[in-house]
Amino acid sequence: DTEVTQTPKHLVMGMTNKKSLKCEQHMGHRAMYWYKQKAKKPPELMFVYSYEKLSINESVPSRFSPECPNSSLLNLHLHALQPEDSALYLCASSQLDRGLYTDTQYFGPGTRLTVL
Amino acid sequence: QKEVEQDPGPLSVPEGAIVSLNCTYSNSAFQYFMWYRQYSRKGPELLMYTYSSGNKEDGRFTAQVDKSSKYISLFIRDSQPSDSATYLCAMTGSSNTGKLIFGQGTTLQVKP
């Protein structure tokens, strides 16, 4: 099973709201990723977690707050977003082999976020 | 100059045609090469994964890597309307940071 699930599928929020995106995988992967994708653009890396610890933050604004509560779950907490943050948010996961990333990343279907 | 260049298309072909999709790159440290297929409003799906140079075949799909020319290709034989999607190349180096470098994606339309 190479499935990464994401909820919700769609989310509409105002600029003052607080919401969370959720991602889950049961492949035993120990690396998990958040990406942002705008229309007709490739995914842009936001965060990388390895062994439940944040290892890469690609200078993402603090209104995006990631959390990895356990090896299967990844959350992205959203607060005070701007309309330009509207995008498809993708979660991905991959194996870690003795701390090294195996670069086959499996993506979830994404959450389509609209900020009004 | 971007690290990975990919023609965004769109590329339109008749059903049954052989499709060739390509990416060029500038970083000679790249060793892992991937092709993802992304249908409209869906997440990317891994199609092919190649380490270093050479060819890899899976059904109607063939991936080629030429590290001397810094050029990778994906060939689709007997293309079908269901192959209509955006194809993203992605690559990374041996430093293994987990960070993939993506091309811009090529939009393919296969007409019945």
GROMACS .gro file of C-alpha atoms in nm:
model
  228
    1ASP     CA    1   0.000   0.000   0.000
    2THR     CA    2   0.164   0.323  -0.118
    3GLU     CA    3  -0.110   0.553   0.005
    4VAL     CA    4  -0.079   0.891   0.168
    5THR     CA    5  -0.412   1.035   0.279
    6GLN     CA    6  -0.493   1.400   0.339
    7THR     CA    7  -0.791   1.571   0.498
    8PRO     CA    8  -0.982   1.778   0.424
    9LYS     CA    9  -0.995   1.766   0.043
   10HIS     CA   10  -1.109   2.128   0.024
   11LEU     CA   11  -1.089   2.410   0.278
   12VAL     CA   12  -1.217   2.766   0.262
   13MET     CA   13  -1.108   2.998   0.540
   14GLY     CA   14  -1.107   3.364   0.625
   15MET     CA   15  -0.792   3.556   0.706
   16THR     CA   16  -0.867   3.549   1.079
   17ASN     CA   17  -0.946   3.178   1.104
   18LYS     CA   18  -0.731   2.901   1.250
   19LYS     CA   19  -0.748   2.565   1.074
   20SER     CA   20  -0.537   2.251   1.038
   21LEU     CA   21  -0.449   2.020   0.751
   22LYS     CA   22  -0.389   1.653   0.828
   23CYS     CA   23  -0.176   1.390   0.656
   24GLU     CA   24  -0.142   1.020   0.734
   25GLN     CA   25   0.066   0.733   0.597
   26HIS     CA   26   0.099   0.371   0.707
   27MET     CA   27   0.397   0.270   0.495
   28GLY     CA   28   0.642   0.292   0.784
   29HIS     CA   29   0.808   0.594   0.626
   30ARG     CA   30   1.009   0.809   0.867
   31ALA     CA   31   1.041   1.117   0.644
   32MET     CA   32   0.738   1.338   0.578
   33TYR     CA   33   0.703   1.655   0.377
   34TRP     CA   34   0.472   1.951   0.319
   35TYR     CA   35   0.462   2.114  -0.022
   36LYS     CA   36   0.268   2.408  -0.162
   37GLN     CA   37   0.162   2.404  -0.527
   38LYS     CA   38   0.018   2.696  -0.722
   39ALA     CA   39  -0.164   2.646  -1.052
   40LYS     CA   40   0.062   2.542  -1.343
   41LYS     CA   41   0.369   2.539  -1.116
   42PRO     CA   42   0.568   2.252  -0.967
   43PRO     CA   43   0.539   2.172  -0.595
   44GLU     CA   44   0.746   2.396  -0.366
   45LEU     CA   45   0.895   2.237  -0.058
   46MET     CA   46   0.787   2.392   0.273
   47PHE     CA   47   0.896   2.153   0.551
   48VAL     CA   48   1.072   1.820   0.598
   49TYR     CA   49   1.042   1.598   0.904
   50SER     CA   50   1.276   1.308   0.967
   51TYR     CA   51   1.216   1.076   1.263
   52GLU     CA   52   0.941   1.314   1.379
   53LYS     CA   53   1.186   1.607   1.403
   54LEU     CA   54   1.180   1.913   1.180
   55SER     CA   55   1.488   1.897   0.958
   56ILE     CA   56   1.414   2.152   0.686
   57ASN     CA   57   1.211   2.474   0.698
   58GLU     CA   58   1.230   2.650   0.365
   59SER     CA   59   1.189   2.998   0.519
   60VAL     CA   60   0.814   2.953   0.544
   61PRO     CA   61   0.617   3.236   0.717
   62SER     CA   62   0.523   3.164   1.077
   63ARG     CA   63   0.152   3.167   0.991
   64PHE     CA   64   0.221   2.807   0.878
   65SER     CA   65   0.310   2.581   1.171
   66PRO     CA   66   0.391   2.215   1.111
   67GLU     CA   67   0.359   1.937   1.367
   68CYS     CA   68   0.452   1.570   1.358
   69PRO     CA   69   0.279   1.402   1.655
   70ASN     CA   70   0.395   1.051   1.560
   71SER     CA   71   0.560   0.862   1.277
   72SER     CA   72   0.236   0.823   1.080
   73LEU     CA   73   0.083   1.169   1.116
   74LEU     CA   74   0.174   1.514   0.995
   75ASN     CA   75  -0.027   1.830   1.056
   76LEU     CA   76  -0.004   2.180   0.918
   77HIS     CA   77  -0.162   2.446   1.139
   78LEU     CA   78  -0.279   2.759   0.962
   79HIS     CA   79  -0.340   3.099   1.121
   80ALA     CA   80  -0.392   3.448   0.982
   81LEU     CA   81  -0.337   3.342   0.623
   82GLN     CA   82  -0.339   3.576   0.325
   83PRO     CA   83  -0.532   3.532  -0.002
   84GLU     CA   84  -0.201   3.462  -0.180
   85ASP     CA   85  -0.166   3.150   0.038
   86SER     CA   86  -0.450   2.990  -0.160
   87ALA     CA   87  -0.300   2.681  -0.324
   88LEU     CA   88  -0.294   2.301  -0.327
   89TYR     CA   89  -0.111   2.176  -0.017
   90LEU     CA   90   0.054   1.840  -0.068
   91CYS     CA   91   0.190   1.596   0.185
   92ALA     CA   92   0.450   1.335   0.090
   93SER     CA   93   0.647   1.062   0.263
   94SER     CA   94   0.957   0.854   0.197
   95GLN     CA   95   1.177   0.592   0.358
   96LEU     CA   96   1.479   0.674   0.567
   97ASP     CA   97   1.756   0.415   0.550
   98ARG     CA   98   2.000   0.457   0.838
   99GLY     CA   99   1.923   0.827   0.837
  100LEU     CA  100   1.960   0.867   0.461
  101TYR     CA  101   1.663   0.970   0.251
  102THR     CA  102   1.555   0.727  -0.017
  103ASP     CA  103   1.432   0.974  -0.266
  104THR     CA  104   1.115   0.801  -0.377
  105GLN     CA  105   0.858   1.037  -0.234
  106TYR     CA  106   0.493   0.934  -0.238
  107PHE     CA  107   0.242   1.216  -0.251
  108GLY     CA  108  -0.108   1.246  -0.113
  109PRO     CA  109  -0.398   1.390  -0.314
  110GLY     CA  110  -0.363   1.733  -0.155
  111THR     CA  111  -0.588   1.982   0.021
  112ARG     CA  112  -0.715   2.264  -0.198
  113LEU     CA  113  -0.708   2.574   0.024
  114THR     CA  114  -0.889   2.898  -0.053
  115VAL     CA  115  -0.828   3.201   0.168
  116LEU     CA  116  -1.090   3.473   0.142
  117GLN     CA  117   1.925   2.982  -1.495
  118LYS     CA  118   1.704   2.723  -1.328
  119GLU     CA  119   1.868   2.403  -1.204
  120VAL     CA  120   1.616   2.195  -1.399
  121GLU     CA  121   1.462   2.303  -1.730
  122GLN     CA  122   1.148   2.146  -1.870
  123ASP     CA  123   0.936   2.272  -2.158
  124PRO     CA  124   0.587   2.341  -2.018
  125GLY     CA  125   0.416   2.266  -2.351
  126PRO     CA  126   0.133   2.206  -2.400
  127LEU     CA  127   0.210   1.901  -2.609
  128SER     CA  128  -0.079   1.760  -2.811
  129VAL     CA  129  -0.054   1.421  -2.985
  130PRO     CA  130  -0.297   1.175  -3.144
  131GLU     CA  131  -0.384   0.854  -2.966
  132GLY     CA  132  -0.128   0.581  -3.033
  133ALA     CA  133   0.163   0.821  -3.084
  134ILE     CA  134   0.500   0.785  -2.913
  135VAL     CA  135   0.553   1.073  -2.673
  136SER     CA  136   0.893   1.205  -2.570
  137LEU     CA  137   0.922   1.427  -2.263
  138ASN     CA  138   1.254   1.576  -2.161
  139CYS     CA  139   1.438   1.767  -1.892
  140THR     CA  140   1.784   1.916  -1.881
  141TYR     CA  141   1.972   2.002  -1.566
  142SER     CA  142   2.284   2.189  -1.465
  143ASN     CA  143   2.393   2.028  -1.136
  144SER     CA  144   2.631   1.739  -1.205
  145ALA     CA  145   2.574   1.613  -0.846
  146PHE     CA  146   2.222   1.494  -0.929
  147GLN     CA  147   2.206   1.115  -0.915
  148TYR     CA  148   1.842   1.026  -0.849
  149PHE     CA  149   1.587   1.099  -1.120
  150MET     CA  150   1.211   1.068  -1.106
  151TRP     CA  151   0.910   1.122  -1.326
  152TYR     CA  152   0.577   1.207  -1.171
  153ARG     CA  153   0.238   1.224  -1.342
  154GLN     CA  154  -0.015   1.471  -1.210
  155TYR     CA  155  -0.376   1.477  -1.319
  156SER     CA  156  -0.567   1.800  -1.287
  157ARG     CA  157  -0.643   1.889  -0.924
  158LYS     CA  158  -0.473   1.572  -0.792
  159GLY     CA  159  -0.142   1.497  -0.621
  160PRO     CA  160   0.165   1.384  -0.820
  161GLU     CA  161   0.194   1.009  -0.875
  162LEU     CA  162   0.538   0.849  -0.903
  163LEU     CA  163   0.582   0.689  -1.247
  164MET     CA  164   0.951   0.608  -1.279
  165TYR     CA  165   1.258   0.623  -1.056
  166THR     CA  166   1.614   0.588  -1.190
  167TYR     CA  167   1.947   0.600  -1.014
  168SER     CA  168   2.242   0.736  -1.214
  169SER     CA  169   2.261   0.674  -1.591
  170GLY     CA  170   2.080   0.420  -1.803
  171ASN     CA  171   1.735   0.309  -1.910
  172LYS     CA  172   1.441   0.173  -1.718
  173GLU     CA  173   1.126   0.029  -1.870
  174ASP     CA  174   0.785  -0.026  -1.713
  175GLY     CA  175   0.506  -0.125  -1.948
  176ARG     CA  176   0.451   0.155  -2.198
  177PHE     CA  177   0.691   0.387  -2.015
  178THR     CA  178   1.069   0.411  -2.061
  179ALA     CA  179   1.291   0.647  -1.863
  180GLN     CA  180   1.638   0.736  -1.988
  181VAL     CA  181   1.914   0.922  -1.808
  182ASP     CA  182   2.223   1.058  -1.985
  183LYS     CA  183   2.440   1.209  -1.715
  184SER     CA  184   2.714   1.308  -1.961
  185SER     CA  185   2.465   1.537  -2.138
  186LYS     CA  186   2.268   1.621  -1.821
  187TYR     CA  187   1.952   1.513  -2.001
  188ILE     CA  188   1.666   1.286  -1.898
  189SER     CA  189   1.373   1.159  -2.100
  190LEU     CA  190   1.045   0.981  -2.053
  191PHE     CA  191   0.898   0.793  -2.349
  192ILE     CA  192   0.536   0.685  -2.362
  193ARG     CA  193   0.450   0.425  -2.625
  194ASP     CA  194   0.099   0.377  -2.767
  195SER     CA  195  -0.024   0.688  -2.587
  196GLN     CA  196  -0.382   0.686  -2.459
  197PRO     CA  197  -0.625   0.969  -2.376
  198SER     CA  198  -0.586   0.860  -2.011
  199ASP     CA  199  -0.219   0.966  -2.035
  200SER     CA  200  -0.334   1.329  -2.063
  201ALA     CA  201  -0.180   1.495  -1.758
  202THR     CA  202   0.113   1.708  -1.647
  203TYR     CA  203   0.445   1.524  -1.627
  204LEU     CA  204   0.699   1.652  -1.377
  205CYS     CA  205   1.063   1.552  -1.374
  206ALA     CA  206   1.236   1.566  -1.035
  207MET     CA  207   1.588   1.496  -0.921
  208THR     CA  208   1.820   1.513  -0.625
  209GLY     CA  209   2.183   1.453  -0.541
  210SER     CA  210   2.380   1.219  -0.323
  211SER     CA  211   2.374   1.464  -0.031
  212ASN     CA  212   2.035   1.320   0.050
  213THR     CA  213   1.867   1.616   0.213
  214GLY     CA  214   1.525   1.492   0.106
  215LYS     CA  215   1.483   1.800  -0.115
  216LEU     CA  216   1.364   1.726  -0.468
  217ILE     CA  217   1.429   1.974  -0.747
  218PHE     CA  218   1.135   1.976  -0.987
  219GLY     CA  219   1.106   2.082  -1.348
  220GLN     CA  220   0.819   2.311  -1.445
  221GLY     CA  221   0.610   2.020  -1.573
  222THR     CA  222   0.496   1.944  -1.929
  223THR     CA  223   0.123   1.935  -2.001
  224LEU     CA  224   0.036   1.649  -2.237
  225GLN     CA  225  -0.292   1.604  -2.420
  226VAL     CA  226  -0.358   1.281  -2.608
  227LYS     CA  227  -0.646   1.324  -2.850
  228PRO     CA  228  -0.872   1.025  -2.937
   0.00000   0.00000   0.00000
